[in-house]
Amino acid sequence: MLVSIALSLLAQANTAPADVRSLELRAKKIIAARLIDPASLQLRNVRIKQAVVDGTSQTILCGEYNAKNRLGGYAGFKPFAYDPQTYKAVVTLTMGGPNGLEIGYYSEDGSGDFSTSDSPREMLRAGVSSEDYDAISDRVMKAAPQTVARCATS
């Protein structure tokens, strides 16, 4: 009995870091693809959070990221949350800017990328239809609070 408990704990201890590393690599790939200087990306305080949403267990990777801006300087660490199951996206938060709080939503496949710093006019110029803009905006406004809130809880 003690042996099986010890083996179970050892298995959990060995798989948890691998899960963190795997999710961290996936999140880094998503974030880096949207940066001016992808090689400058830094992550810190990376951890996995578990939550039950609508009766389903969810895994979220939480942390902070930093990268160089257009001027070549680091912009400062900002929180991110990566939901690999439900939304399959990274949500980022940036304080400041014209909107006060800017939310970035970056999907694994790039098809649903959205930032509250992008105006509807900019998105339409980029080829996003007004219907798609509304659908993406609705999804982001639903996903961001849920995903980020999971990271904030201990």
Short mmCIF file of N, CA and C in Angstrom, two decimals:
data_model
loop_
_atom_site.label_atom_id
_atom_site.label_comp_id
_atom_site.label_asym_id
_atom_site.label_seq_id
_atom_site.Cartn_x
_atom_site.Cartn_y
_atom_site.Cartn_z
N MET A 1 0.83 -1.19 0.00
CA MET A 1 0.00 0.00 0.00
C MET A 1 0.87 1.25 0.00
N LEU A 2 1.85 1.32 0.91
CA LEU A 2 2.74 2.48 0.96
C LEU A 2 3.54 2.60 -0.32
N VAL A 3 3.92 1.46 -0.89
CA VAL A 3 4.68 1.48 -2.13
C VAL A 3 3.84 2.08 -3.26
N SER A 4 2.57 1.68 -3.35
CA SER A 4 1.71 2.20 -4.42
C SER A 4 1.46 3.70 -4.24
N ILE A 5 1.31 4.16 -3.00
CA ILE A 5 1.14 5.59 -2.76
C ILE A 5 2.41 6.34 -3.15
N ALA A 6 3.56 5.79 -2.78
CA ALA A 6 4.83 6.43 -3.11
C ALA A 6 5.03 6.48 -4.62
N LEU A 7 4.70 5.39 -5.33
CA LEU A 7 4.83 5.37 -6.78
C LEU A 7 3.88 6.36 -7.44
N SER A 8 2.68 6.47 -6.90
CA SER A 8 1.70 7.42 -7.42
C SER A 8 2.20 8.85 -7.26
N LEU A 9 2.73 9.17 -6.07
CA LEU A 9 3.26 10.51 -5.83
C LEU A 9 4.46 10.79 -6.71
N LEU A 10 5.32 9.79 -6.91
CA LEU A 10 6.48 9.95 -7.75
C LEU A 10 6.07 10.19 -9.20
N ALA A 11 5.06 9.46 -9.67
CA ALA A 11 4.58 9.64 -11.03
C ALA A 11 4.01 11.04 -11.22
N GLN A 12 3.26 11.53 -10.21
CA GLN A 12 2.71 12.88 -10.30
C GLN A 12 3.84 13.91 -10.30
N ALA A 13 4.83 13.71 -9.48
CA ALA A 13 5.94 14.65 -9.41
C ALA A 13 6.71 14.68 -10.72
N ASN A 14 6.83 13.54 -11.39
CA ASN A 14 7.57 13.49 -12.64
C ASN A 14 6.78 14.04 -13.82
N THR A 15 5.46 13.94 -13.80
CA THR A 15 4.68 14.40 -14.94
C THR A 15 4.36 15.89 -14.84
N ALA A 16 4.22 16.42 -13.66
CA ALA A 16 3.85 17.83 -13.52
C ALA A 16 4.88 18.76 -14.17
N PRO A 17 6.19 18.63 -13.92
CA PRO A 17 7.14 19.52 -14.57
C PRO A 17 7.13 19.37 -16.09
N ALA A 18 6.94 18.15 -16.58
CA ALA A 18 6.90 17.94 -18.03
C ALA A 18 5.68 18.65 -18.62
N ASP A 19 4.54 18.60 -17.91
CA ASP A 19 3.35 19.30 -18.37
C ASP A 19 3.59 20.80 -18.42
N VAL A 20 4.24 21.33 -17.39
CA VAL A 20 4.54 22.76 -17.36
C VAL A 20 5.44 23.11 -18.53
N ARG A 21 6.49 22.34 -18.74
CA ARG A 21 7.42 22.64 -19.84
C ARG A 21 6.73 22.56 -21.20
N SER A 22 5.91 21.55 -21.39
CA SER A 22 5.21 21.39 -22.66
C SER A 22 4.26 22.56 -22.91
N LEU A 23 3.48 22.92 -21.92
CA LEU A 23 2.56 24.05 -22.07
C LEU A 23 3.32 25.36 -22.22
N GLU A 24 4.43 25.49 -21.51
CA GLU A 24 5.24 26.70 -21.60
C GLU A 24 5.79 26.87 -23.02
N LEU A 25 6.26 25.79 -23.62
CA LEU A 25 6.77 25.86 -24.99
C LEU A 25 5.67 26.26 -25.97
N ARG A 26 4.49 25.71 -25.77
CA ARG A 26 3.36 26.05 -26.65
C ARG A 26 2.96 27.52 -26.49
N ALA A 27 2.90 27.99 -25.23
CA ALA A 27 2.55 29.40 -24.98
C ALA A 27 3.62 30.32 -25.56
N LYS A 28 4.90 29.96 -25.38
CA LYS A 28 5.99 30.78 -25.92
C LYS A 28 5.87 30.91 -27.43
N LYS A 29 5.54 29.83 -28.09
CA LYS A 29 5.40 29.84 -29.55
C LYS A 29 4.28 30.80 -29.97
N ILE A 30 3.17 30.77 -29.26
CA ILE A 30 2.03 31.64 -29.58
C ILE A 30 2.39 33.10 -29.35
N ILE A 31 2.99 33.39 -28.19
CA ILE A 31 3.34 34.78 -27.86
C ILE A 31 4.42 35.29 -28.80
N ALA A 32 5.47 34.51 -28.99
CA ALA A 32 6.62 34.94 -29.81
C ALA A 32 6.19 35.28 -31.24
N ALA A 33 5.22 34.57 -31.77
CA ALA A 33 4.77 34.81 -33.14
C ALA A 33 4.18 36.21 -33.33
N ARG A 34 3.81 36.86 -32.23
CA ARG A 34 3.19 38.19 -32.32
C ARG A 34 4.14 39.31 -31.93
N LEU A 35 5.40 39.00 -31.65
CA LEU A 35 6.35 39.99 -31.16
C LEU A 35 7.22 40.58 -32.27
N ILE A 36 7.71 41.77 -32.02
CA ILE A 36 8.65 42.42 -32.92
C ILE A 36 9.99 41.69 -32.90
N ASP A 37 10.41 41.28 -31.70
CA ASP A 37 11.69 40.57 -31.52
C ASP A 37 11.40 39.26 -30.78
N PRO A 38 10.97 38.22 -31.50
CA PRO A 38 10.60 36.96 -30.84
C PRO A 38 11.70 36.35 -30.00
N ALA A 39 12.95 36.53 -30.38
CA ALA A 39 14.07 35.93 -29.65
C ALA A 39 14.26 36.58 -28.28
N SER A 40 13.68 37.74 -28.06
CA SER A 40 13.84 38.45 -26.79
C SER A 40 12.83 38.00 -25.73
N LEU A 41 11.89 37.14 -26.09
CA LEU A 41 10.83 36.73 -25.16
C LEU A 41 11.39 36.08 -23.90
N GLN A 42 10.90 36.56 -22.76
CA GLN A 42 11.24 36.00 -21.45
C GLN A 42 9.94 35.66 -20.73
N LEU A 43 9.94 34.53 -20.04
CA LEU A 43 8.80 34.15 -19.20
C LEU A 43 9.27 34.00 -17.77
N ARG A 44 8.38 34.30 -16.82
CA ARG A 44 8.69 34.08 -15.41
C ARG A 44 7.40 33.77 -14.67
N ASN A 45 7.57 33.26 -13.45
CA ASN A 45 6.44 32.91 -12.58
C ASN A 45 5.43 32.00 -13.29
N VAL A 46 5.94 31.06 -14.09
CA VAL A 46 5.07 30.16 -14.85
C VAL A 46 4.61 29.03 -13.94
N ARG A 47 3.29 28.78 -13.96
CA ARG A 47 2.71 27.74 -13.12
C ARG A 47 1.41 27.24 -13.75
N ILE A 48 1.03 26.04 -13.36
CA ILE A 48 -0.22 25.46 -13.84
C ILE A 48 -1.30 25.65 -12.78
N LYS A 49 -2.48 26.00 -13.24
CA LYS A 49 -3.65 26.11 -12.37
C LYS A 49 -4.71 25.15 -12.88
N GLN A 50 -5.39 24.52 -11.95
CA GLN A 50 -6.50 23.63 -12.29
C GLN A 50 -7.79 24.29 -11.83
N ALA A 51 -8.82 24.15 -12.62
CA ALA A 51 -10.14 24.68 -12.26
C ALA A 51 -11.20 23.77 -12.84
N VAL A 52 -12.35 23.75 -12.23
CA VAL A 52 -13.48 23.00 -12.76
C VAL A 52 -14.47 24.02 -13.31
N VAL A 53 -14.73 23.92 -14.59
CA VAL A 53 -15.64 24.84 -15.27
C VAL A 53 -16.73 24.00 -15.92
N ASP A 54 -17.97 24.27 -15.57
CA ASP A 54 -19.11 23.51 -16.10
C ASP A 54 -18.91 22.01 -15.93
N GLY A 55 -18.34 21.61 -14.78
CA GLY A 55 -18.14 20.20 -14.47
C GLY A 55 -16.95 19.55 -15.14
N THR A 56 -16.17 20.34 -15.89
CA THR A 56 -15.01 19.80 -16.59
C THR A 56 -13.74 20.38 -15.99
N SER A 57 -12.75 19.52 -15.73
CA SER A 57 -11.47 19.98 -15.21
C SER A 57 -10.70 20.69 -16.32
N GLN A 58 -10.20 21.88 -16.01
CA GLN A 58 -9.46 22.69 -16.97
C GLN A 58 -8.05 22.95 -16.46
N THR A 59 -7.08 22.95 -17.35
CA THR A 59 -5.70 23.27 -17.03
C THR A 59 -5.36 24.60 -17.69
N ILE A 60 -4.83 25.52 -16.90
CA ILE A 60 -4.44 26.83 -17.41
C ILE A 60 -2.97 27.05 -17.05
N LEU A 61 -2.18 27.55 -17.99
CA LEU A 61 -0.81 27.93 -17.70
C LEU A 61 -0.80 29.43 -17.46
N CYS A 62 -0.30 29.82 -16.30
CA CYS A 62 -0.26 31.23 -15.92
C CYS A 62 1.18 31.69 -15.81
N GLY A 63 1.41 32.96 -16.03
CA GLY A 63 2.75 33.50 -15.88
C GLY A 63 2.82 34.94 -16.31
N GLU A 64 4.05 35.39 -16.51
CA GLU A 64 4.30 36.75 -16.98
C GLU A 64 5.30 36.67 -18.13
N TYR A 65 5.18 37.59 -19.09
CA TYR A 65 6.11 37.62 -20.21
C TYR A 65 6.67 39.02 -20.39
N ASN A 66 7.84 39.08 -21.01
CA ASN A 66 8.50 40.34 -21.32
C ASN A 66 9.21 40.17 -22.66
N ALA A 67 9.30 41.24 -23.41
CA ALA A 67 10.00 41.20 -24.70
C ALA A 67 10.40 42.61 -25.09
N LYS A 68 11.30 42.68 -26.05
CA LYS A 68 11.75 43.99 -26.52
C LYS A 68 10.70 44.63 -27.42
N ASN A 69 10.62 45.96 -27.31
CA ASN A 69 9.69 46.73 -28.14
C ASN A 69 10.41 47.26 -29.38
N ARG A 70 9.75 48.13 -30.13
CA ARG A 70 10.32 48.68 -31.36
C ARG A 70 11.60 49.46 -31.12
N LEU A 71 11.75 50.01 -29.93
CA LEU A 71 12.94 50.81 -29.62
C LEU A 71 14.10 49.95 -29.14
N GLY A 72 13.87 48.64 -28.98
CA GLY A 72 14.93 47.73 -28.57
C GLY A 72 15.06 47.54 -27.08
N GLY A 73 14.18 48.17 -26.31
CA GLY A 73 14.20 48.01 -24.86
C GLY A 73 13.11 47.07 -24.40
N TYR A 74 13.32 46.44 -23.25
CA TYR A 74 12.29 45.56 -22.71
C TYR A 74 11.12 46.39 -22.20
N ALA A 75 9.92 45.94 -22.48
CA ALA A 75 8.71 46.69 -22.17
C ALA A 75 8.23 46.47 -20.74
N GLY A 76 8.70 45.43 -20.06
CA GLY A 76 8.24 45.12 -18.71
C GLY A 76 7.35 43.89 -18.71
N PHE A 77 7.38 43.16 -17.61
CA PHE A 77 6.60 41.92 -17.52
C PHE A 77 5.12 42.21 -17.44
N LYS A 78 4.35 41.41 -18.20
CA LYS A 78 2.89 41.51 -18.24
C LYS A 78 2.30 40.12 -18.01
N PRO A 79 1.16 40.04 -17.36
CA PRO A 79 0.56 38.72 -17.12
C PRO A 79 0.01 38.08 -18.40
N PHE A 80 0.06 36.75 -18.41
CA PHE A 80 -0.58 36.00 -19.49
C PHE A 80 -1.21 34.74 -18.91
N ALA A 81 -2.18 34.22 -19.63
CA ALA A 81 -2.82 32.95 -19.28
C ALA A 81 -3.01 32.18 -20.58
N TYR A 82 -2.63 30.91 -20.56
CA TYR A 82 -2.77 30.06 -21.74
C TYR A 82 -3.76 28.96 -21.42
N ASP A 83 -4.83 28.92 -22.19
CA ASP A 83 -5.87 27.90 -22.04
C ASP A 83 -5.75 26.96 -23.24
N PRO A 84 -5.13 25.79 -23.03
CA PRO A 84 -4.90 24.88 -24.16
C PRO A 84 -6.11 24.00 -24.48
N GLN A 85 -7.18 24.08 -23.68
CA GLN A 85 -8.30 23.16 -23.87
C GLN A 85 -9.53 23.85 -24.44
N THR A 86 -10.10 24.80 -23.73
CA THR A 86 -11.36 25.40 -24.15
C THR A 86 -11.18 26.41 -25.28
N TYR A 87 -10.36 27.43 -25.03
CA TYR A 87 -10.20 28.49 -26.03
C TYR A 87 -8.98 28.29 -26.92
N LYS A 88 -8.04 27.45 -26.48
CA LYS A 88 -6.81 27.19 -27.25
C LYS A 88 -6.15 28.52 -27.65
N ALA A 89 -5.91 29.34 -26.62
CA ALA A 89 -5.39 30.67 -26.87
C ALA A 89 -4.64 31.20 -25.65
N VAL A 90 -3.79 32.19 -25.91
CA VAL A 90 -3.11 32.93 -24.86
C VAL A 90 -3.85 34.26 -24.70
N VAL A 91 -4.14 34.62 -23.46
CA VAL A 91 -4.74 35.91 -23.14
C VAL A 91 -3.68 36.73 -22.43
N THR A 92 -3.46 37.97 -22.91
CA THR A 92 -2.49 38.86 -22.27
C THR A 92 -3.21 40.10 -21.78
N LEU A 93 -2.65 40.70 -20.73
CA LEU A 93 -3.21 41.94 -20.17
C LEU A 93 -2.12 42.99 -20.10
N THR A 94 -2.45 44.20 -20.52
CA THR A 94 -1.50 45.31 -20.44
C THR A 94 -2.24 46.51 -19.86
N MET A 95 -1.72 47.04 -18.77
CA MET A 95 -2.31 48.25 -18.19
C MET A 95 -1.81 49.46 -18.96
N GLY A 96 -2.69 50.45 -19.10
CA GLY A 96 -2.31 51.67 -19.79
C GLY A 96 -2.82 51.68 -21.22
N GLY A 97 -2.33 52.59 -22.00
CA GLY A 97 -2.80 52.71 -23.37
C GLY A 97 -4.09 53.48 -23.42
N PRO A 98 -4.62 53.69 -24.60
CA PRO A 98 -5.82 54.52 -24.75
C PRO A 98 -7.07 53.92 -24.10
N ASN A 99 -7.10 52.60 -23.94
CA ASN A 99 -8.29 51.95 -23.39
C ASN A 99 -8.17 51.62 -21.90
N GLY A 100 -7.06 51.98 -21.26
CA GLY A 100 -6.87 51.68 -19.85
C GLY A 100 -6.33 50.28 -19.65
N LEU A 101 -7.10 49.28 -20.01
CA LEU A 101 -6.67 47.88 -19.93
C LEU A 101 -6.79 47.28 -21.32
N GLU A 102 -5.67 46.83 -21.84
CA GLU A 102 -5.69 46.21 -23.16
C GLU A 102 -5.63 44.70 -23.00
N ILE A 103 -6.50 44.02 -23.72
CA ILE A 103 -6.58 42.57 -23.69
C ILE A 103 -6.14 42.05 -25.05
N GLY A 104 -5.21 41.12 -25.03
CA GLY A 104 -4.81 40.44 -26.26
C GLY A 104 -5.28 39.00 -26.21
N TYR A 105 -5.79 38.51 -27.30
CA TYR A 105 -6.28 37.13 -27.41
C TYR A 105 -5.61 36.55 -28.64
N TYR A 106 -4.73 35.56 -28.43
CA TYR A 106 -3.93 35.03 -29.52
C TYR A 106 -4.14 33.52 -29.61
N SER A 107 -4.83 33.10 -30.66
CA SER A 107 -5.19 31.69 -30.81
C SER A 107 -4.00 30.89 -31.31
N GLU A 108 -4.05 29.58 -31.03
CA GLU A 108 -2.96 28.69 -31.45
C GLU A 108 -2.74 28.74 -32.95
N ASP A 109 -3.83 28.80 -33.71
CA ASP A 109 -3.69 28.76 -35.17
C ASP A 109 -3.69 30.15 -35.81
N GLY A 110 -3.81 31.20 -34.99
CA GLY A 110 -3.77 32.56 -35.51
C GLY A 110 -5.06 33.05 -36.12
N SER A 111 -6.08 32.21 -36.15
CA SER A 111 -7.31 32.59 -36.83
C SER A 111 -8.20 33.52 -36.01
N GLY A 112 -8.02 33.56 -34.71
CA GLY A 112 -8.91 34.37 -33.89
C GLY A 112 -8.19 35.45 -33.12
N ASP A 113 -7.04 35.91 -33.62
CA ASP A 113 -6.27 36.93 -32.91
C ASP A 113 -7.07 38.22 -32.80
N PHE A 114 -6.92 38.86 -31.64
CA PHE A 114 -7.69 40.07 -31.35
C PHE A 114 -6.99 40.83 -30.26
N SER A 115 -6.99 42.13 -30.36
CA SER A 115 -6.48 42.98 -29.29
C SER A 115 -7.43 44.15 -29.14
N THR A 116 -7.73 44.51 -27.90
CA THR A 116 -8.61 45.65 -27.69
C THR A 116 -7.93 46.95 -28.11
N SER A 117 -6.62 46.91 -28.37
CA SER A 117 -5.94 48.11 -28.88
C SER A 117 -6.18 48.28 -30.38
N ASP A 118 -6.65 47.23 -31.06
CA ASP A 118 -6.98 47.33 -32.48
C ASP A 118 -8.38 47.91 -32.62
N SER A 119 -8.51 48.93 -33.41
CA SER A 119 -9.83 49.51 -33.63
C SER A 119 -10.58 48.67 -34.66
N PRO A 120 -11.90 48.74 -34.64
CA PRO A 120 -12.67 48.02 -35.67
C PRO A 120 -12.22 48.42 -37.08
N ARG A 121 -11.87 49.68 -37.28
CA ARG A 121 -11.43 50.15 -38.60
C ARG A 121 -10.14 49.43 -39.01
N GLU A 122 -9.18 49.29 -38.06
CA GLU A 122 -7.92 48.59 -38.37
C GLU A 122 -8.19 47.13 -38.72
N MET A 123 -9.09 46.50 -37.98
CA MET A 123 -9.40 45.10 -38.24
C MET A 123 -10.08 44.95 -39.61
N LEU A 124 -10.98 45.86 -39.95
CA LEU A 124 -11.64 45.80 -41.25
C LEU A 124 -10.63 46.00 -42.39
N ARG A 125 -9.68 46.93 -42.19
CA ARG A 125 -8.63 47.13 -43.19
C ARG A 125 -7.78 45.88 -43.36
N ALA A 126 -7.64 45.11 -42.28
CA ALA A 126 -6.83 43.89 -42.33
C ALA A 126 -7.59 42.73 -42.94
N GLY A 127 -8.85 42.95 -43.33
CA GLY A 127 -9.61 41.92 -44.01
C GLY A 127 -10.58 41.15 -43.13
N VAL A 128 -10.78 41.60 -41.89
CA VAL A 128 -11.73 40.95 -40.99
C VAL A 128 -13.10 41.57 -41.22
N SER A 129 -14.09 40.74 -41.52
CA SER A 129 -15.44 41.26 -41.75
C SER A 129 -16.03 41.76 -40.43
N SER A 130 -17.02 42.63 -40.53
CA SER A 130 -17.64 43.16 -39.30
C SER A 130 -18.30 42.04 -38.50
N GLU A 131 -18.84 41.01 -39.17
CA GLU A 131 -19.45 39.89 -38.46
C GLU A 131 -18.38 39.09 -37.70
N ASP A 132 -17.23 38.85 -38.38
CA ASP A 132 -16.13 38.14 -37.72
C ASP A 132 -15.58 38.95 -36.56
N TYR A 133 -15.47 40.28 -36.76
CA TYR A 133 -14.97 41.15 -35.68
C TYR A 133 -15.88 41.03 -34.46
N ASP A 134 -17.19 41.08 -34.68
CA ASP A 134 -18.14 40.97 -33.57
C ASP A 134 -18.03 39.61 -32.88
N ALA A 135 -17.91 38.54 -33.67
CA ALA A 135 -17.80 37.19 -33.10
C ALA A 135 -16.51 37.03 -32.29
N ILE A 136 -15.40 37.52 -32.85
CA ILE A 136 -14.11 37.43 -32.15
C ILE A 136 -14.16 38.27 -30.88
N SER A 137 -14.69 39.48 -30.98
CA SER A 137 -14.78 40.36 -29.82
C SER A 137 -15.61 39.72 -28.71
N ASP A 138 -16.75 39.12 -29.07
CA ASP A 138 -17.59 38.45 -28.07
C ASP A 138 -16.83 37.31 -27.40
N ARG A 139 -16.11 36.50 -28.20
CA ARG A 139 -15.36 35.37 -27.65
C ARG A 139 -14.27 35.85 -26.69
N VAL A 140 -13.58 36.91 -27.08
CA VAL A 140 -12.50 37.45 -26.24
C VAL A 140 -13.07 38.00 -24.94
N MET A 141 -14.15 38.73 -25.01
CA MET A 141 -14.71 39.33 -23.81
C MET A 141 -15.27 38.26 -22.86
N LYS A 142 -15.60 37.10 -23.39
CA LYS A 142 -16.03 35.99 -22.55
C LYS A 142 -14.81 35.23 -22.00
N ALA A 143 -13.82 35.00 -22.85
CA ALA A 143 -12.67 34.17 -22.46
C ALA A 143 -11.74 34.88 -21.49
N ALA A 144 -11.47 36.14 -21.74
CA ALA A 144 -10.45 36.85 -20.96
C ALA A 144 -10.74 36.85 -19.46
N PRO A 145 -11.91 37.26 -19.02
CA PRO A 145 -12.14 37.27 -17.56
C PRO A 145 -12.09 35.88 -16.94
N GLN A 146 -12.63 34.88 -17.63
CA GLN A 146 -12.63 33.52 -17.09
C GLN A 146 -11.21 32.98 -16.96
N THR A 147 -10.42 33.17 -18.02
CA THR A 147 -9.07 32.61 -18.05
C THR A 147 -8.17 33.31 -17.04
N VAL A 148 -8.19 34.62 -17.03
CA VAL A 148 -7.33 35.40 -16.15
C VAL A 148 -7.73 35.19 -14.69
N ALA A 149 -9.03 35.09 -14.42
CA ALA A 149 -9.50 34.88 -13.05
C ALA A 149 -8.96 33.57 -12.48
N ARG A 150 -8.83 32.55 -13.31
CA ARG A 150 -8.29 31.28 -12.84
C ARG A 150 -6.85 31.44 -12.39
N CYS A 151 -6.09 32.30 -13.06
CA CYS A 151 -4.69 32.52 -12.68
C CYS A 151 -4.60 33.32 -11.38
N ALA A 152 -5.56 34.16 -11.12
CA ALA A 152 -5.51 35.03 -9.95
C ALA A 152 -5.83 34.27 -8.65
N THR A 153 -6.53 33.16 -8.76
CA THR A 153 -6.89 32.41 -7.56
C THR A 153 -5.73 31.54 -7.12
N SER A 154 -5.64 31.32 -5.83
CA SER A 154 -4.53 30.49 -5.33
C SER A 154 -4.94 29.05 -5.15
#
